[in-house]
């Protein structure tokens, strides 16, 4: 029917225009997430944003919708510039004080967790965009109470790992070894990743258990598979391969393999893809909130 087609075309054109407007000044950035130990947002994403298994991830979606999970690689502050403690109040460490990710701050003892023990620990961070900077991993002090909101003073001042990140991440991952101290029960591993080529910084909380008793009562956190990441990428509002031509995408990303020399065709293709998803979203009644990024 001509009128229907005209309407559909109009929707697509509007979406394309909206996508272009949205792209120009405020393209949301893609960075990554801690996959070992599994961060809260990564664990809930792995359960499936549309049908999480654990009660805490169900509650997260009920409170905040699925978009925080589809945007698992985003949790950032664009202008942090090293001022983490000034910008993030106590109790807001896991969300980086961003309302979009507020559920990550919940002081609950049922977050899926990774069983760990004192000694060497192999950290793995899935980086959808590699950045030059410093990744600092902290663990909570002995005696930490996981039923209370996480405060800066809960973190042991001595990092369990400090890693200098580069603009390339092997197979899309940063991997490095740290050293965990002796602890017992449920704790939090906190990441601060400060870029040195921009003021932007990224943050995350991973739940860990020390000792067999704590591990026995905790749901085991699983990291998303590459297939799961790919399956949800189209519903992400953040780029999965660098932002604005500033970064080099991870070596193994599909975008890297197909990237043209000029950034312009890629930008236009991106806008077209966004228009398609935008139109689909309108038809599905999905609400996008891009204002928070
Ligand atoms: Cu990034």
Tab-separated table of C-alpha atoms and ligand atoms in Angstrom:
chain	number	residue	atom	x	y	z
A	1	UNK	CA	0.000	0.000	0.000
A	2	UNK	CA	1.487	3.326	-1.081
A	3	UNK	CA	0.495	5.233	2.049
A	4	UNK	CA	2.031	2.592	4.292
A	5	UNK	CA	5.227	2.618	2.290
A	6	UNK	CA	5.375	6.374	2.414
A	7	UNK	CA	4.951	6.269	6.185
A	8	UNK	CA	7.666	3.684	6.568
A	9	UNK	CA	9.986	5.737	4.385
A	10	UNK	CA	9.205	8.791	6.469
A	11	UNK	CA	10.007	6.943	9.669
A	12	UNK	CA	13.290	5.729	8.215
A	13	UNK	CA	14.213	9.227	7.036
A	14	UNK	CA	13.414	10.709	10.410
A	15	UNK	CA	15.426	7.995	12.127
A	16	UNK	CA	18.355	8.577	9.808
A	17	UNK	CA	18.227	12.298	10.537
A	18	UNK	CA	17.969	11.652	14.262
A	19	UNK	CA	20.835	9.192	14.077
A	20	UNK	CA	23.040	11.690	12.264
A	21	UNK	CA	22.219	14.420	14.756
A	22	UNK	CA	22.922	12.022	17.586
A	23	UNK	CA	26.192	10.873	16.097
A	24	UNK	CA	27.764	14.242	15.563
A	25	UNK	CA	28.501	15.612	19.032
A	26	UNK	CA	27.775	12.819	21.491
A	27	UNK	CA	28.508	9.402	20.077
A	28	UNK	CA	28.556	7.155	23.103
A	29	UNK	CA	31.910	5.520	23.587
A	30	UNK	CA	32.741	1.856	23.748
A	31	UNK	CA	35.426	0.582	26.023
A	32	UNK	CA	34.983	-2.803	27.633
A	33	UNK	CA	34.244	-4.636	30.840
A	34	UNK	CA	35.987	-6.894	33.307
A	35	UNK	CA	35.328	-10.539	32.395
A	36	UNK	CA	37.555	-12.121	35.056
A	37	UNK	CA	36.508	-11.689	37.739
A	38	UNK	CA	33.150	-11.147	36.033
A	39	UNK	CA	31.798	-7.649	36.558
A	40	UNK	CA	28.185	-7.114	37.601
A	41	UNK	CA	27.094	-5.704	34.281
A	42	UNK	CA	28.878	-8.458	32.345
A	43	UNK	CA	27.356	-11.192	34.510
A	44	UNK	CA	23.829	-9.883	34.036
A	45	UNK	CA	24.400	-9.414	30.300
A	46	UNK	CA	25.593	-13.013	30.055
A	47	UNK	CA	22.381	-14.230	31.667
A	48	UNK	CA	20.498	-12.553	28.830
A	49	UNK	CA	19.079	-9.025	29.104
A	50	UNK	CA	15.608	-10.203	28.041
A	51	UNK	CA	15.453	-13.118	30.481
A	52	UNK	CA	17.989	-12.950	33.297
A	53	UNK	CA	18.299	-15.948	35.605
A	54	UNK	CA	19.339	-14.411	38.896
A	55	UNK	CA	16.988	-12.338	41.030
A	56	UNK	CA	19.398	-9.428	41.202
A	57	UNK	CA	19.705	-9.229	37.406
A	58	UNK	CA	15.919	-9.537	37.062
A	59	UNK	CA	15.569	-6.679	39.526
A	60	UNK	CA	18.137	-4.631	37.613
A	61	UNK	CA	16.106	-4.951	34.416
A	62	UNK	CA	12.868	-4.209	36.280
A	63	UNK	CA	14.424	-1.066	37.716
A	64	UNK	CA	16.528	0.222	34.839
A	65	UNK	CA	15.446	-1.645	31.733
A	66	UNK	CA	17.662	-3.722	29.489
A	67	UNK	CA	19.713	-0.881	27.999
A	68	UNK	CA	22.335	-0.808	30.779
A	69	UNK	CA	23.022	-4.456	29.972
A	70	UNK	CA	23.190	-4.012	26.209
A	71	UNK	CA	25.593	-1.152	26.933
A	72	UNK	CA	27.778	-3.385	29.126
A	73	UNK	CA	30.955	-1.884	27.690
A	74	UNK	CA	30.152	1.720	28.493
A	75	UNK	CA	30.276	2.556	32.237
A	76	UNK	CA	32.370	5.719	32.033
A	77	UNK	CA	32.838	9.362	32.925
A	78	UNK	CA	33.897	11.351	29.886
A	79	UNK	CA	35.725	14.118	31.748
A	80	UNK	CA	37.069	12.252	34.769
A	81	UNK	CA	40.678	13.339	34.288
A	82	UNK	CA	41.823	11.439	37.361
A	83	UNK	CA	39.281	13.060	39.693
A	84	UNK	CA	37.530	9.799	40.498
A	85	UNK	CA	36.848	10.422	44.172
A	86	UNK	CA	35.609	13.963	43.561
A	87	UNK	CA	33.209	12.863	40.833
A	88	UNK	CA	31.939	9.612	42.328
A	89	UNK	CA	30.399	9.793	45.818
A	90	UNK	CA	30.502	6.895	48.235
A	91	UNK	CA	27.810	4.393	47.387
A	92	UNK	CA	27.998	5.191	43.652
A	93	UNK	CA	31.293	3.548	42.785
A	94	UNK	CA	29.872	0.719	40.684
A	95	UNK	CA	27.684	2.986	38.550
A	96	UNK	CA	30.350	5.685	38.226
A	97	UNK	CA	27.605	7.948	39.607
A	98	UNK	CA	25.553	7.462	36.448
A	99	UNK	CA	21.805	7.093	36.906
A	100	UNK	CA	21.622	4.749	33.943
A	101	UNK	CA	23.749	2.214	35.855
A	102	UNK	CA	22.346	2.879	39.342
A	103	UNK	CA	21.321	-0.724	39.902
A	104	UNK	CA	24.975	-1.758	39.824
A	105	UNK	CA	25.387	0.078	43.122
A	106	UNK	CA	22.953	-2.167	44.971
A	107	UNK	CA	24.620	-3.552	48.083
A	108	UNK	CA	23.257	-7.055	47.701
A	109	UNK	CA	24.817	-10.361	48.569
A	110	UNK	CA	23.205	-12.234	45.688
A	111	UNK	CA	25.211	-10.759	42.821
A	112	UNK	CA	26.687	-13.640	40.818
A	113	UNK	CA	30.284	-13.994	41.949
A	114	UNK	CA	33.630	-15.448	40.939
A	115	UNK	CA	35.393	-17.766	43.374
A	116	UNK	CA	38.955	-16.594	43.995
A	117	UNK	CA	41.731	-17.209	46.498
A	118	UNK	CA	44.805	-15.428	47.773
A	119	UNK	CA	47.745	-15.303	45.420
A	120	UNK	CA	48.219	-14.801	41.706
A	121	UNK	CA	45.089	-13.968	39.765
A	122	UNK	CA	44.712	-13.648	36.001
A	123	UNK	CA	42.597	-10.625	35.180
A	124	UNK	CA	40.836	-10.474	31.839
A	125	UNK	CA	39.174	-7.371	30.470
A	126	UNK	CA	37.165	-7.531	27.252
A	127	UNK	CA	38.004	-4.304	25.431
A	128	UNK	CA	35.703	-3.395	22.570
A	129	UNK	CA	37.878	-0.334	22.108
A	130	UNK	CA	41.456	-0.304	23.262
A	131	UNK	CA	42.769	2.827	24.929
A	132	UNK	CA	46.144	3.983	26.097
A	133	UNK	CA	46.014	4.443	29.859
A	134	UNK	CA	46.293	2.821	33.250
A	135	UNK	CA	44.018	0.132	34.613
A	136	UNK	CA	44.093	-0.121	38.397
A	137	UNK	CA	42.391	-2.983	40.207
A	138	UNK	CA	41.472	-2.775	43.878
A	139	UNK	CA	39.930	-5.232	46.332
A	140	UNK	CA	37.901	-4.407	49.400
A	141	UNK	CA	39.577	-4.498	52.802
A	142	UNK	CA	39.303	-7.405	55.203
A	143	UNK	CA	36.071	-7.056	57.140
A	144	UNK	CA	34.224	-5.407	54.227
A	145	UNK	CA	30.449	-5.612	54.682
A	146	UNK	CA	28.809	-6.386	51.327
A	147	UNK	CA	25.386	-5.391	52.686
A	148	UNK	CA	26.536	-1.770	52.893
A	149	UNK	CA	27.019	0.581	49.923
A	150	UNK	CA	30.563	0.453	48.583
A	151	UNK	CA	32.678	3.399	49.753
A	152	UNK	CA	36.085	4.555	48.583
A	153	UNK	CA	37.405	3.846	52.086
A	154	UNK	CA	36.316	0.212	51.702
A	155	UNK	CA	39.007	-0.293	49.062
A	156	UNK	CA	42.446	-1.423	50.112
A	157	UNK	CA	44.716	1.464	49.129
A	158	UNK	CA	47.244	-0.966	47.690
A	159	UNK	CA	46.059	-2.056	44.237
A	160	UNK	CA	46.004	-5.760	43.481
A	161	UNK	CA	47.123	-4.976	39.943
A	162	UNK	CA	48.205	-1.982	37.897
A	163	UNK	CA	48.363	-2.437	34.148
A	164	UNK	CA	49.346	-0.008	31.450
A	165	UNK	CA	46.899	-0.425	28.594
A	166	UNK	CA	47.818	0.234	24.994
A	167	UNK	CA	45.843	1.083	21.892
A	168	UNK	CA	45.743	-2.552	20.922
A	169	UNK	CA	44.220	-5.424	22.875
A	170	UNK	CA	45.167	-8.938	21.831
A	171	UNK	CA	42.069	-10.725	20.543
A	172	UNK	CA	40.023	-7.920	22.095
A	173	UNK	CA	41.256	-8.619	25.621
A	174	UNK	CA	43.662	-7.125	28.094
A	175	UNK	CA	45.125	-9.896	30.225
A	176	UNK	CA	47.488	-9.450	33.149
A	177	UNK	CA	48.310	-11.078	36.441
A	178	UNK	CA	47.730	-9.477	39.819
A	179	UNK	CA	48.104	-10.652	43.358
A	180	UNK	CA	45.091	-11.045	45.627
A	181	UNK	CA	45.551	-10.751	49.392
A	182	UNK	CA	44.052	-13.138	51.930
A	183	UNK	CA	40.373	-12.447	52.546
A	184	UNK	CA	37.314	-14.406	53.582
A	185	UNK	CA	33.740	-14.216	52.380
A	186	UNK	CA	32.233	-11.918	49.761
A	187	UNK	CA	34.298	-9.018	48.437
A	188	UNK	CA	34.342	-6.580	45.539
A	189	UNK	CA	37.087	-6.051	42.972
A	190	UNK	CA	36.948	-2.470	41.709
A	191	UNK	CA	38.489	-1.226	38.486
A	192	UNK	CA	39.502	2.291	37.591
A	193	UNK	CA	40.739	2.634	34.029
A	194	UNK	CA	41.998	6.130	33.287
A	195	UNK	CA	42.911	6.966	29.716
A	196	UNK	CA	46.013	9.076	29.185
A	197	UNK	CA	45.016	10.226	25.705
A	198	UNK	CA	41.751	11.744	26.953
A	199	UNK	CA	40.202	12.643	30.331
A	200	UNK	CA	37.766	9.726	30.024
A	201	UNK	CA	37.784	6.969	32.626
A	202	UNK	CA	35.922	3.690	33.112
A	203	UNK	CA	34.836	1.888	36.260
A	204	UNK	CA	33.492	-1.478	37.307
A	205	UNK	CA	32.607	-3.749	40.200
A	206	UNK	CA	33.138	-7.501	40.200
A	207	UNK	CA	31.852	-9.693	43.001
A	208	UNK	CA	34.245	-12.322	44.315
A	209	UNK	CA	34.170	-14.912	47.065
A	210	UNK	CA	37.146	-16.077	49.119
A	211	UNK	CA	36.855	-19.512	50.690
A	212	UNK	CA	34.705	-22.528	49.999
A	213	UNK	CA	31.885	-21.508	52.350
A	214	UNK	CA	31.239	-18.216	50.571
A	215	UNK	CA	31.631	-19.818	47.158
A	216	UNK	CA	29.113	-22.523	48.015
A	217	UNK	CA	26.352	-20.025	48.684
A	218	UNK	CA	27.004	-17.738	45.717
A	219	UNK	CA	25.611	-17.966	42.209
A	220	UNK	CA	28.533	-18.472	39.846
A	221	UNK	CA	29.133	-15.488	37.564
A	222	UNK	CA	29.643	-16.340	33.894
A	223	UNK	CA	31.258	-13.999	31.404
A	224	UNK	CA	29.449	-13.440	28.115
A	225	UNK	CA	30.647	-15.486	25.159
A	226	UNK	CA	31.714	-13.765	21.952
A	227	UNK	CA	28.547	-15.120	20.341
A	228	UNK	CA	26.449	-13.547	23.083
A	229	UNK	CA	28.263	-10.252	22.644
A	230	UNK	CA	27.665	-10.318	18.917
A	231	UNK	CA	24.007	-11.234	19.383
A	232	UNK	CA	23.333	-8.153	21.503
A	233	UNK	CA	25.545	-5.672	19.675
A	234	UNK	CA	22.755	-4.331	17.492
A	235	UNK	CA	20.791	-3.286	20.560
A	236	UNK	CA	23.734	-1.432	22.054
A	237	UNK	CA	23.713	2.355	21.961
A	238	UNK	CA	27.497	2.439	22.146
A	239	UNK	CA	29.997	1.742	19.428
A	240	UNK	CA	31.713	-1.625	19.505
A	241	UNK	CA	34.737	-0.495	17.550
A	242	UNK	CA	36.255	2.759	18.653
A	243	UNK	CA	34.634	6.141	18.632
A	244	UNK	CA	34.771	8.927	16.130
A	245	UNK	CA	37.861	7.604	14.387
A	246	UNK	CA	39.924	8.324	17.497
A	247	UNK	CA	40.665	4.738	18.462
A	248	UNK	CA	41.928	1.686	16.722
A	249	UNK	CA	39.366	-1.083	17.061
A	250	UNK	CA	40.437	-4.374	18.644
A	251	UNK	CA	42.435	-6.539	16.296
A	252	UNK	CA	39.864	-9.266	15.847
A	253	UNK	CA	36.686	-7.226	15.543
A	254	UNK	CA	34.643	-7.635	12.389
A	255	UNK	CA	34.710	-3.884	11.937
A	256	UNK	CA	38.490	-3.906	11.931
A	257	UNK	CA	38.610	-6.494	9.189
A	258	UNK	CA	36.110	-4.616	7.052
A	259	UNK	CA	37.132	-1.062	7.887
A	260	UNK	CA	37.607	1.144	4.835
A	261	UNK	CA	40.538	3.554	4.702
A	262	UNK	CA	38.338	6.606	4.877
A	263	UNK	CA	36.236	7.002	8.010
A	264	UNK	CA	33.439	8.715	6.054
A	265	UNK	CA	31.855	5.656	4.385
A	266	UNK	CA	31.963	3.818	7.708
A	267	UNK	CA	30.229	6.731	9.447
A	268	UNK	CA	27.527	6.795	6.786
A	269	UNK	CA	27.104	3.044	6.973
A	270	UNK	CA	26.817	3.367	10.733
A	271	UNK	CA	24.127	6.007	10.363
A	272	UNK	CA	22.239	3.768	7.967
A	273	UNK	CA	22.439	0.853	10.342
A	274	UNK	CA	21.265	3.046	13.191
A	275	UNK	CA	18.350	4.213	11.036
A	276	UNK	CA	17.329	0.615	10.439
A	277	UNK	CA	17.567	-0.224	14.138
A	278	UNK	CA	15.851	3.060	14.989
A	279	UNK	CA	12.910	2.263	12.731
A	280	UNK	CA	12.728	-1.229	14.141
A	281	UNK	CA	12.814	0.177	17.631
A	282	UNK	CA	9.926	2.515	16.881
A	283	UNK	CA	7.869	-0.365	15.565
A	284	UNK	CA	8.689	-2.448	18.620
A	285	UNK	CA	7.947	0.426	20.922
A	286	UNK	CA	11.408	0.144	22.454
A	287	UNK	CA	12.420	3.285	24.206
A	288	UNK	CA	15.972	4.477	23.818
A	289	UNK	CA	17.488	6.748	26.375
A	290	UNK	CA	20.616	8.272	24.946
A	291	UNK	CA	20.515	11.356	27.137
A	292	UNK	CA	22.430	9.715	29.955
A	293	UNK	CA	25.511	9.035	27.895
B	1	LIG	CU1	36.247	3.748	24.713
